């Protein structure tokens, strides 16, 4: 953990105080803090190479275009996509799901067709499908907070057009068996979309090895800027899907009679992209890769084990879910104290946690609760953070 303490120097926010207390930031599943290198890259782009990208003949435009397309290549390498044309810049995972629902739905689905999801999905992987009139079939949970995989095969019908599931639950931290899900779906010629928002900061993702058809994540959850994200799609699907939005950049030729569309990936990127944000996102992805997955996962495994051990030692704490593999997130309740009150009191102690239903109301209904206290970890969290959390929970108990 000495290494992690040194690493925190790269994150200026930890020099600040909250309510006069040392900041303990345990809300990383909502958004991660940003290292100095990410912000510096974005500032440098604004001050040195700021110009609208693509089609510009002057130096600044050409340089900004180069940086933006280099960022696409970084994302390609991060996911091990077969080609950079399979990498679509989005505003985040929610934007990616809406793009997919609209474009894939328009090309391959009709009202009443079915999408298989899981009981632990974020609202952003539920509502877009409902808005377009598609029916959701749900993989249920077992008592440990894991997917009942034996129930999956029976959910497929002649109307099943897609399986769309989260890689890691944003509430339970459950790591889903996405390899098995892809295999089972592909045996039935059904493509698969994986919501990787909670996964990419915690584990390597190889979309080719996984053989997944679509994968999405948000930049701000992996130390990058807000309003950025990636949708990966196999080229065969993206080629067949119509554009999501119309405007500049996504066109080839326009007349009042007819419009033809640009090639991949640009046909899905209407208007001026966040070319500053893409530079920051690439820097964040390189930051993670340079740190190395072995270091990241070793630190997380130790920290998660320590946190679970400490929380189970606090009288009245009930950890929600007991999956065989948990990553990044622990949700819990404190006996006789509303989760909102726990969060408010911890905040007065400088401890940031998330409370509520975490945009997963169907999961809360399945669990028979209305919300939880959620702690979530990143590469800069330490055992000291967990110890201060436990002290804070004892303070909460003493007040009730």
Short mmCIF file of C-alpha atoms in Angstrom, two decimals:
data_model
loop_
_atom_site.label_atom_id
_atom_site.label_comp_id
_atom_site.label_asym_id
_atom_site.label_seq_id
_atom_site.Cartn_x
_atom_site.Cartn_y
_atom_site.Cartn_z
CA UNK A 1 0.00 0.00 0.00
CA UNK A 2 3.04 2.29 0.24
CA UNK A 3 3.04 2.33 -3.57
CA UNK A 4 -0.60 3.45 -3.61
CA UNK A 5 0.10 6.27 -1.17
CA UNK A 6 2.84 7.56 -3.47
CA UNK A 7 0.52 7.24 -6.44
CA UNK A 8 -2.06 9.52 -4.77
CA UNK A 9 0.28 12.46 -5.38
CA UNK A 10 -0.81 12.26 -9.04
CA UNK A 11 -4.38 13.13 -7.97
CA UNK A 12 -4.47 16.76 -6.74
CA UNK A 13 -7.94 16.44 -5.23
CA UNK A 14 -6.52 14.48 -2.31
CA UNK A 15 -4.74 17.59 -1.09
CA UNK A 16 -8.13 19.14 -0.35
CA UNK A 17 -10.22 18.89 2.80
CA UNK A 18 -13.94 18.17 3.15
CA UNK A 19 -15.62 19.74 6.17
CA UNK A 20 -12.14 20.23 7.57
CA UNK A 21 -11.39 16.53 7.35
CA UNK A 22 -9.07 14.43 5.20
CA UNK A 23 -10.96 13.42 2.05
CA UNK A 24 -11.89 9.75 1.93
CA UNK A 25 -13.31 9.17 -1.54
CA UNK A 26 -15.25 5.91 -1.86
CA UNK A 27 -17.63 6.85 -4.67
CA UNK A 28 -15.57 5.65 -7.61
CA UNK A 29 -18.35 3.60 -9.21
CA UNK A 30 -20.12 6.93 -9.82
CA UNK A 31 -17.00 8.68 -11.11
CA UNK A 32 -13.27 8.43 -10.57
CA UNK A 33 -10.89 11.25 -9.74
CA UNK A 34 -8.52 12.49 -12.45
CA UNK A 35 -4.73 12.31 -12.43
CA UNK A 36 -2.78 15.45 -13.23
CA UNK A 37 -1.65 14.00 -16.57
CA UNK A 38 -5.21 13.78 -17.90
CA UNK A 39 -6.10 17.38 -17.06
CA UNK A 40 -2.73 18.63 -18.30
CA UNK A 41 -3.24 16.91 -21.66
CA UNK A 42 -6.63 18.57 -22.08
CA UNK A 43 -5.28 21.99 -21.10
CA UNK A 44 -2.38 21.58 -23.52
CA UNK A 45 -4.80 20.73 -26.32
CA UNK A 46 -6.92 23.80 -25.60
CA UNK A 47 -3.89 26.10 -25.43
CA UNK A 48 -1.73 24.60 -28.21
CA UNK A 49 -3.81 22.70 -30.77
CA UNK A 50 -7.41 23.86 -30.44
CA UNK A 51 -9.15 23.77 -33.83
CA UNK A 52 -12.09 21.88 -35.30
CA UNK A 53 -10.95 18.52 -36.60
CA UNK A 54 -11.28 16.75 -39.97
CA UNK A 55 -11.26 18.47 -43.35
CA UNK A 56 -9.27 21.46 -42.10
CA UNK A 57 -6.16 22.23 -44.17
CA UNK A 58 -4.41 24.45 -41.64
CA UNK A 59 -1.85 23.23 -39.11
CA UNK A 60 -3.98 23.40 -35.95
CA UNK A 61 -6.83 21.46 -37.54
CA UNK A 62 -4.47 18.81 -38.87
CA UNK A 63 -2.73 18.49 -35.49
CA UNK A 64 -6.01 18.28 -33.55
CA UNK A 65 -7.26 15.64 -36.00
CA UNK A 66 -4.11 13.62 -35.48
CA UNK A 67 -4.49 13.73 -31.70
CA UNK A 68 -8.16 12.72 -31.92
CA UNK A 69 -7.52 9.78 -34.24
CA UNK A 70 -4.53 8.71 -32.17
CA UNK A 71 -6.94 8.56 -29.22
CA UNK A 72 -9.15 6.21 -31.24
CA UNK A 73 -6.13 3.96 -31.79
CA UNK A 74 -5.38 4.00 -28.06
CA UNK A 75 -8.96 2.88 -27.33
CA UNK A 76 -8.63 0.19 -29.99
CA UNK A 77 -5.53 -1.14 -28.25
CA UNK A 78 -7.11 -0.86 -24.81
CA UNK A 79 -9.95 -3.18 -25.89
CA UNK A 80 -7.89 -5.12 -28.43
CA UNK A 81 -10.40 -4.37 -31.18
CA UNK A 82 -9.52 -5.72 -34.62
CA UNK A 83 -9.70 -2.29 -36.26
CA UNK A 84 -9.95 1.35 -35.26
CA UNK A 85 -13.15 1.65 -37.36
CA UNK A 86 -14.82 -0.52 -34.69
CA UNK A 87 -14.27 2.23 -32.10
CA UNK A 88 -17.06 4.82 -31.89
CA UNK A 89 -16.62 7.87 -29.66
CA UNK A 90 -19.68 8.54 -27.50
CA UNK A 91 -20.63 10.76 -24.57
CA UNK A 92 -20.51 7.72 -22.26
CA UNK A 93 -22.14 4.35 -21.70
CA UNK A 94 -25.68 5.73 -21.61
CA UNK A 95 -25.13 7.44 -24.95
CA UNK A 96 -23.64 4.22 -26.33
CA UNK A 97 -26.65 2.13 -25.30
CA UNK A 98 -29.05 4.65 -26.83
CA UNK A 99 -27.02 4.63 -30.06
CA UNK A 100 -27.06 0.85 -30.13
CA UNK A 101 -30.76 0.56 -29.33
CA UNK A 102 -31.69 3.05 -32.03
CA UNK A 103 -29.37 1.89 -34.81
CA UNK A 104 -29.28 -1.85 -34.17
CA UNK A 105 -32.98 -1.75 -33.40
CA UNK A 106 -33.77 0.05 -36.67
CA UNK A 107 -31.70 -2.42 -38.68
CA UNK A 108 -32.57 -5.73 -37.04
CA UNK A 109 -35.61 -5.38 -34.76
CA UNK A 110 -39.26 -4.49 -34.73
CA UNK A 111 -41.76 -3.65 -32.00
CA UNK A 112 -42.34 -6.68 -29.79
CA UNK A 113 -38.94 -8.25 -30.39
CA UNK A 114 -37.03 -9.33 -27.30
CA UNK A 115 -33.80 -8.32 -25.57
CA UNK A 116 -32.42 -10.50 -22.79
CA UNK A 117 -31.05 -8.45 -19.88
CA UNK A 118 -30.15 -9.30 -16.30
CA UNK A 119 -31.86 -8.45 -13.03
CA UNK A 120 -28.89 -6.26 -12.04
CA UNK A 121 -28.89 -3.83 -14.98
CA UNK A 122 -28.40 -0.09 -14.66
CA UNK A 123 -31.39 1.92 -15.86
CA UNK A 124 -29.39 2.95 -18.94
CA UNK A 125 -29.50 -0.66 -20.17
CA UNK A 126 -33.24 -0.93 -19.56
CA UNK A 127 -34.98 2.27 -20.56
CA UNK A 128 -33.57 2.73 -24.11
CA UNK A 129 -34.91 -0.69 -25.14
CA UNK A 130 -38.30 0.04 -23.60
CA UNK A 131 -38.52 3.42 -25.35
CA UNK A 132 -38.33 1.64 -28.69
CA UNK A 133 -41.00 -0.90 -27.80
CA UNK A 134 -38.78 -3.92 -27.27
CA UNK A 135 -39.69 -6.55 -24.67
CA UNK A 136 -37.18 -7.38 -21.94
CA UNK A 137 -36.58 -10.95 -20.75
CA UNK A 138 -34.68 -11.04 -17.46
CA UNK A 139 -31.97 -13.39 -16.20
CA UNK A 140 -32.87 -13.78 -12.49
CA UNK A 141 -30.58 -13.65 -9.46
CA UNK A 142 -29.79 -16.33 -6.91
CA UNK A 143 -29.60 -15.68 -3.17
CA UNK A 144 -25.88 -14.76 -3.40
CA UNK A 145 -26.49 -11.96 -5.89
CA UNK A 146 -25.25 -13.90 -8.91
CA UNK A 147 -27.01 -14.59 -12.19
CA UNK A 148 -28.93 -17.85 -12.38
CA UNK A 149 -27.17 -19.01 -15.51
CA UNK A 150 -29.19 -22.21 -15.71
CA UNK A 151 -32.24 -20.02 -16.41
CA UNK A 152 -30.65 -18.27 -19.40
CA UNK A 153 -31.20 -20.85 -22.18
CA UNK A 154 -34.96 -20.95 -21.62
CA UNK A 155 -35.22 -17.16 -22.13
CA UNK A 156 -34.34 -17.41 -25.83
CA UNK A 157 -37.25 -17.46 -28.27
CA UNK A 158 -37.67 -16.87 -31.99
CA UNK A 159 -38.08 -13.18 -31.13
CA UNK A 160 -34.77 -12.81 -29.25
CA UNK A 161 -32.61 -10.29 -31.11
CA UNK A 162 -29.94 -9.36 -28.57
CA UNK A 163 -28.50 -10.17 -25.14
CA UNK A 164 -27.51 -7.00 -23.24
CA UNK A 165 -25.91 -7.46 -19.82
CA UNK A 166 -23.57 -5.68 -17.45
CA UNK A 167 -20.03 -6.97 -17.00
CA UNK A 168 -19.89 -5.98 -13.30
CA UNK A 169 -22.86 -4.92 -11.19
CA UNK A 170 -22.70 -1.30 -10.05
CA UNK A 171 -24.54 -2.29 -6.84
CA UNK A 172 -23.29 -5.73 -5.84
CA UNK A 173 -19.89 -5.74 -7.52
CA UNK A 174 -20.79 -9.15 -8.95
CA UNK A 175 -18.54 -10.12 -11.85
CA UNK A 176 -20.81 -11.78 -14.37
CA UNK A 177 -19.70 -14.81 -16.45
CA UNK A 178 -19.74 -12.85 -19.70
CA UNK A 179 -17.69 -15.48 -21.52
CA UNK A 180 -20.45 -18.04 -20.88
CA UNK A 181 -23.16 -15.56 -21.80
CA UNK A 182 -21.51 -14.81 -25.15
CA UNK A 183 -21.04 -18.51 -25.86
CA UNK A 184 -24.64 -19.43 -25.04
CA UNK A 185 -26.03 -16.55 -27.11
CA UNK A 186 -23.80 -17.25 -30.10
CA UNK A 187 -24.83 -20.90 -30.10
CA UNK A 188 -28.28 -19.49 -30.90
CA UNK A 189 -26.98 -16.91 -33.41
CA UNK A 190 -27.86 -14.01 -31.10
CA UNK A 191 -25.37 -11.14 -30.72
CA UNK A 192 -24.31 -9.78 -27.32
CA UNK A 193 -23.78 -6.31 -25.90
CA UNK A 194 -21.79 -5.89 -22.68
CA UNK A 195 -22.04 -2.78 -20.49
CA UNK A 196 -18.46 -2.40 -19.30
CA UNK A 197 -18.86 0.84 -17.34
CA UNK A 198 -17.88 -0.80 -14.05
CA UNK A 199 -15.33 -3.20 -15.50
CA UNK A 200 -12.67 -1.37 -17.50
CA UNK A 201 -11.05 0.35 -14.52
CA UNK A 202 -10.63 -2.97 -12.74
CA UNK A 203 -9.69 -5.60 -15.30
CA UNK A 204 -8.36 -5.97 -18.85
CA UNK A 205 -10.97 -6.43 -21.56
CA UNK A 206 -10.12 -8.20 -24.82
CA UNK A 207 -13.16 -7.94 -27.09
CA UNK A 208 -11.69 -10.32 -29.66
CA UNK A 209 -10.95 -13.04 -27.11
CA UNK A 210 -14.38 -12.51 -25.59
CA UNK A 211 -15.92 -12.55 -29.09
CA UNK A 212 -18.48 -10.00 -27.91
CA UNK A 213 -20.42 -8.13 -30.58
CA UNK A 214 -20.70 -4.79 -28.76
CA UNK A 215 -18.97 -3.37 -25.67
CA UNK A 216 -19.27 0.09 -24.09
CA UNK A 217 -17.70 2.10 -21.30
CA UNK A 218 -17.53 5.66 -19.94
CA UNK A 219 -14.35 7.71 -19.75
CA UNK A 220 -15.13 9.29 -16.40
CA UNK A 221 -15.23 5.92 -14.65
CA UNK A 222 -11.68 5.08 -15.76
CA UNK A 223 -9.89 8.29 -14.67
CA UNK A 224 -10.85 10.15 -17.86
CA UNK A 225 -12.99 13.23 -18.51
CA UNK A 226 -16.75 13.37 -18.20
CA UNK A 227 -18.81 13.31 -21.38
CA UNK A 228 -16.53 10.80 -23.11
CA UNK A 229 -16.90 7.12 -23.82
CA UNK A 230 -16.49 4.30 -26.29
CA UNK A 231 -18.83 1.96 -28.10
CA UNK A 232 -17.04 -0.99 -29.66
CA UNK A 233 -18.87 -2.96 -32.31
CA UNK A 234 -17.85 -5.70 -34.69
CA UNK A 235 -17.48 -4.16 -38.12
CA UNK A 236 -20.02 -6.52 -39.69
CA UNK A 237 -22.74 -5.14 -37.39
CA UNK A 238 -21.71 -1.50 -37.61
CA UNK A 239 -21.63 -1.65 -41.41
CA UNK A 240 -25.23 -2.87 -41.44
CA UNK A 241 -26.55 -0.33 -38.91
CA UNK A 242 -27.93 3.07 -39.98
CA UNK A 243 -26.63 6.32 -38.45
CA UNK A 244 -27.90 7.33 -35.03
CA UNK A 245 -27.92 11.10 -35.57
CA UNK A 246 -27.75 13.36 -38.60
CA UNK A 247 -25.59 16.41 -39.28
CA UNK A 248 -22.05 17.21 -40.20
CA UNK A 249 -19.23 14.65 -40.30
CA UNK A 250 -21.50 11.62 -40.63
CA UNK A 251 -22.33 12.42 -44.26
CA UNK A 252 -20.67 11.65 -47.59
CA UNK A 253 -22.87 13.71 -49.91
CA UNK A 254 -25.90 15.87 -49.18
CA UNK A 255 -28.55 17.27 -51.51
CA UNK A 256 -32.15 18.29 -50.94
CA UNK A 257 -33.17 15.09 -52.68
CA UNK A 258 -30.84 12.54 -51.06
CA UNK A 259 -28.06 12.08 -48.52
CA UNK A 260 -25.40 9.38 -48.49
CA UNK A 261 -23.48 8.53 -45.35
CA UNK A 262 -19.82 8.50 -44.39
CA UNK A 263 -17.77 5.37 -43.79
CA UNK A 264 -17.06 3.86 -40.38
CA UNK A 265 -16.58 5.07 -37.76
CA UNK A 266 -17.67 8.56 -38.78
CA UNK A 267 -21.25 7.74 -39.76
CA UNK A 268 -21.98 7.36 -36.02
CA UNK A 269 -20.22 10.58 -34.96
CA UNK A 270 -22.41 13.47 -36.09
CA UNK A 271 -21.21 17.02 -35.45
CA UNK A 272 -18.07 18.32 -33.83
CA UNK A 273 -16.76 15.63 -31.48
CA UNK A 274 -15.22 16.29 -28.10
CA UNK A 275 -11.71 16.14 -29.52
CA UNK A 276 -10.30 17.62 -26.31
CA UNK A 277 -12.10 14.99 -24.29
CA UNK A 278 -10.86 12.17 -26.51
CA UNK A 279 -7.28 13.31 -25.86
CA UNK A 280 -7.94 13.20 -22.11
CA UNK A 281 -9.59 9.80 -22.39
CA UNK A 282 -6.62 8.36 -24.28
CA UNK A 283 -4.28 9.73 -21.61
CA UNK A 284 -6.37 8.06 -18.90
CA UNK A 285 -6.34 4.71 -20.70
CA UNK A 286 -2.57 4.94 -21.12
CA UNK A 287 -2.26 5.82 -17.43
CA UNK A 288 -4.04 2.58 -16.53
CA UNK A 289 -2.02 0.50 -18.97
CA UNK A 290 1.26 1.97 -17.78
CA UNK A 291 0.38 1.10 -14.20
CA UNK A 292 -0.19 -2.51 -15.19
CA UNK A 293 -3.14 -4.81 -14.54
CA UNK A 294 -1.20 -7.01 -12.14
CA UNK A 295 -0.58 -4.06 -9.80
CA UNK A 296 -4.16 -2.81 -10.12
CA UNK A 297 -5.78 -6.17 -9.46
CA UNK A 298 -3.42 -7.19 -6.66
CA UNK A 299 -4.12 -3.93 -4.80
CA UNK A 300 -7.86 -4.22 -5.35
CA UNK A 301 -8.02 -7.84 -4.20
CA UNK A 302 -6.23 -6.99 -0.97
CA UNK A 303 -8.31 -3.87 -0.38
CA UNK A 304 -11.64 -5.58 -1.09
CA UNK A 305 -10.77 -8.46 1.25
CA UNK A 306 -9.76 -6.02 4.00
CA UNK A 307 -12.89 -3.91 3.53
CA UNK A 308 -15.24 -6.90 3.69
CA UNK A 309 -13.45 -8.18 6.79
CA UNK A 310 -13.71 -4.78 8.51
CA UNK A 311 -17.35 -4.23 7.58
CA UNK A 312 -18.35 -7.66 8.87
CA UNK A 313 -16.73 -6.68 12.14
CA UNK A 314 -19.08 -3.70 12.58
CA UNK A 315 -22.13 -4.74 14.56
CA UNK A 316 -25.30 -4.06 12.60
CA UNK A 317 -23.72 -3.96 9.14
CA UNK A 318 -25.26 -6.25 6.53
CA UNK A 319 -23.34 -6.62 3.28
CA UNK A 320 -25.69 -7.04 0.33
CA UNK A 321 -24.85 -10.05 -1.81
CA UNK A 322 -22.17 -12.72 -1.48
CA UNK A 323 -21.02 -13.40 -5.04
CA UNK A 324 -18.14 -15.77 -5.62
CA UNK A 325 -16.31 -12.98 -7.45
CA UNK A 326 -16.79 -9.35 -6.48
CA UNK A 327 -14.92 -6.39 -7.96
CA UNK A 328 -14.69 -2.72 -7.02
CA UNK A 329 -18.00 -2.34 -5.17
CA UNK A 330 -19.48 -3.29 -1.80
CA UNK A 331 -23.04 -2.33 -0.83
CA UNK A 332 -24.33 -2.58 2.71
CA UNK A 333 -26.97 -1.46 5.18
CA UNK A 334 -26.57 -0.40 8.80
CA UNK A 335 -29.24 -1.78 11.10
CA UNK A 336 -31.92 0.74 12.16
CA UNK A 337 -30.28 3.62 10.25
CA UNK A 338 -31.55 4.77 6.86
CA UNK A 339 -28.89 4.61 4.16
CA UNK A 340 -29.37 8.31 3.38
CA UNK A 341 -28.65 9.24 7.01
CA UNK A 342 -25.51 7.10 6.96
CA UNK A 343 -24.28 8.94 3.88
CA UNK A 344 -25.04 12.38 5.31
CA UNK A 345 -23.19 11.76 8.57
CA UNK A 346 -20.20 10.19 6.82
CA UNK A 347 -20.01 13.28 4.61
CA UNK A 348 -19.60 15.45 7.69
CA UNK A 349 -16.55 13.32 8.48
CA UNK A 350 -15.09 13.88 5.00
CA UNK A 351 -16.09 10.43 3.75
CA UNK A 352 -17.77 10.29 0.33
CA UNK A 353 -20.02 7.29 -0.29
CA UNK A 354 -23.07 6.83 -2.51
CA UNK A 355 -26.55 6.11 -1.15
CA UNK A 356 -29.85 5.25 -2.82
CA UNK A 357 -30.93 2.80 -5.51
CA UNK A 358 -27.90 3.53 -7.74
CA UNK A 359 -30.06 3.66 -10.91
CA UNK A 360 -30.94 0.00 -10.39
CA UNK A 361 -34.50 0.02 -9.05
CA UNK A 362 -35.43 -3.40 -10.48
CA UNK A 363 -32.48 -4.92 -8.62
CA UNK A 364 -33.53 -3.22 -5.39
CA UNK A 365 -37.05 -4.61 -5.84
CA UNK A 366 -35.60 -8.09 -6.34
CA UNK A 367 -33.55 -7.69 -3.16
CA UNK A 368 -36.53 -6.35 -1.21
CA UNK A 369 -34.82 -3.09 -0.22
CA UNK A 370 -35.13 0.54 -1.30
CA UNK A 371 -31.43 1.40 -1.39
CA UNK A 372 -27.99 0.80 0.05
CA UNK A 373 -24.83 2.52 1.18
CA UNK A 374 -22.29 1.83 -1.54
CA UNK A 375 -18.53 2.06 -1.26
CA UNK A 376 -16.44 1.64 -4.39
CA UNK A 377 -12.71 1.56 -4.89
CA UNK A 378 -10.08 2.86 -7.29
CA UNK A 379 -6.32 2.60 -7.63
CA UNK A 380 -5.71 5.41 -5.13
CA UNK A 381 -7.72 3.97 -2.23
CA UNK A 382 -5.87 2.69 0.84
CA UNK A 383 -6.47 0.64 3.94
CA UNK A 384 -6.52 3.92 5.84
CA UNK A 385 -9.61 4.90 3.84
CA UNK A 386 -11.34 1.73 5.01
CA UNK A 387 -10.28 2.27 8.62
CA UNK A 388 -11.66 5.83 8.57
CA UNK A 389 -14.90 4.51 7.06
CA UNK A 390 -15.26 2.00 9.89
CA UNK A 391 -14.61 4.73 12.47
CA UNK A 392 -17.26 6.79 10.72
CA UNK A 393 -19.79 3.98 10.89
CA UNK A 394 -19.15 3.60 14.61
CA UNK A 395 -19.83 7.34 14.93
CA UNK A 396 -23.11 6.91 13.01
CA UNK A 397 -24.15 4.08 15.34
CA UNK A 398 -23.41 6.19 18.40
CA UNK A 399 -25.78 8.89 17.11
CA UNK A 400 -28.67 6.48 16.76
#
